[in-house]
Amino acid sequence: MLQPKSSTPIADEVHWSDSLTAYDKAHFTTYMRLLDASADNASDEDMAQLILGIDVTREPERARKALRSHVDRANWMVTTGYEELFAG
């Protein structure tokens, strides 16, 4: 189930890179929480609010963009980025 957001600041959009970034490493848990919540059919609003800490009522567009960006990066992490993460 969803747990309150982490205390690590969340970017409005994840900077894309073909390799792991410092942001990825700092937000690995956030990525995994998003994937877990998504697998549990959590709503986008709940994930943005509870995991990313964005008030979806006050900032619906920011919440939507940030969530999509972080979910996309989380998916990249589990399909490609993990190789670099566990390589050493």
Short mmCIF file of C-alpha atoms in Angstrom, two decimals:
data_model
loop_
_atom_site.label_atom_id
_atom_site.label_comp_id
_atom_site.label_asym_id
_atom_site.label_seq_id
_atom_site.Cartn_x
_atom_site.Cartn_y
_atom_site.Cartn_z
CA MET A 1 0.00 0.00 0.00
CA LEU A 2 1.04 3.61 -0.41
CA GLN A 3 3.24 5.14 2.23
CA PRO A 4 4.05 8.82 2.77
CA LYS A 5 6.60 10.36 0.41
CA SER A 6 10.31 10.36 1.01
CA SER A 7 12.10 13.43 2.33
CA THR A 8 14.36 13.55 -0.77
CA PRO A 9 13.35 16.48 -3.04
CA ILE A 10 11.48 15.47 -6.17
CA ALA A 11 12.20 17.12 -9.53
CA ASP A 12 9.33 18.28 -11.70
CA GLU A 13 10.82 16.17 -14.46
CA VAL A 14 13.51 13.50 -14.40
CA HIS A 15 16.53 14.42 -16.50
CA TRP A 16 16.84 11.68 -19.10
CA SER A 17 20.13 9.90 -19.59
CA ASP A 18 21.16 6.59 -21.12
CA SER A 19 23.07 5.81 -17.95
CA LEU A 20 22.34 6.04 -14.25
CA THR A 21 22.44 9.48 -12.73
CA ALA A 22 22.94 10.68 -9.18
CA TYR A 23 19.21 11.51 -9.20
CA ASP A 24 18.38 7.90 -10.13
CA LYS A 25 20.48 6.56 -7.31
CA ALA A 26 18.95 8.98 -4.81
CA HIS A 27 15.42 8.14 -5.98
CA PHE A 28 15.70 4.39 -6.52
CA THR A 29 13.27 3.77 -3.65
CA THR A 30 10.83 6.32 -5.10
CA TYR A 31 10.96 4.55 -8.46
CA MET A 32 10.29 1.18 -6.87
CA ARG A 33 7.43 2.59 -4.78
CA LEU A 34 5.84 4.02 -7.94
CA LEU A 35 6.10 0.69 -9.74
CA ASP A 36 4.70 -1.15 -6.73
CA ALA A 37 1.81 1.30 -6.35
CA SER A 38 1.10 1.11 -10.06
CA ALA A 39 1.01 -2.70 -9.89
CA ASP A 40 -1.50 -2.34 -7.04
CA ASN A 41 -3.65 -0.11 -9.30
CA ALA A 42 -3.12 3.04 -7.23
CA SER A 43 -4.53 6.14 -8.88
CA ASP A 44 -2.23 8.66 -10.50
CA GLU A 45 -3.50 11.23 -8.02
CA ASP A 46 -2.62 9.05 -5.03
CA MET A 47 0.85 8.29 -6.40
CA ALA A 48 1.59 11.96 -7.15
CA GLN A 49 0.30 13.06 -3.75
CA LEU A 50 1.63 10.32 -1.49
CA ILE A 51 4.84 9.29 -3.20
CA LEU A 52 5.96 12.45 -5.00
CA GLY A 53 4.44 14.83 -2.47
CA ILE A 54 2.73 17.04 -5.04
CA ASP A 55 -0.64 18.57 -4.18
CA VAL A 56 -2.72 17.39 -7.14
CA THR A 57 -5.52 19.84 -6.35
CA ARG A 58 -3.25 22.88 -6.45
CA GLU A 59 -0.86 21.67 -9.17
CA PRO A 60 -2.61 19.10 -11.36
CA GLU A 61 -0.44 19.67 -14.45
CA ARG A 62 2.82 19.52 -12.49
CA ALA A 63 1.62 16.37 -10.74
CA ARG A 64 0.72 14.71 -14.04
CA LYS A 65 4.04 15.59 -15.71
CA ALA A 66 6.18 14.68 -12.71
CA LEU A 67 4.41 11.37 -12.23
CA ARG A 68 4.72 10.41 -15.91
CA SER A 69 8.39 11.38 -15.94
CA HIS A 70 9.19 9.38 -12.79
CA VAL A 71 7.17 6.32 -13.87
CA ASP A 72 8.91 6.34 -17.26
CA ARG A 73 12.30 6.51 -15.56
CA ALA A 74 11.29 3.78 -13.10
CA ASN A 75 10.37 1.53 -16.02
CA TRP A 76 13.71 2.29 -17.67
CA MET A 77 15.43 1.47 -14.40
CA VAL A 78 13.93 -2.03 -14.19
CA THR A 79 14.41 -2.84 -17.88
CA THR A 80 17.83 -1.32 -18.57
CA GLY A 81 19.29 0.78 -15.77
CA TYR A 82 19.47 -2.05 -13.25
CA GLU A 83 22.35 -3.58 -15.21
CA GLU A 84 24.51 -0.56 -14.46
CA LEU A 85 23.22 -0.31 -10.91
CA PHE A 86 24.27 -3.86 -10.06
CA ALA A 87 27.43 -3.94 -12.19
CA GLY A 88 29.55 -2.67 -9.38
#
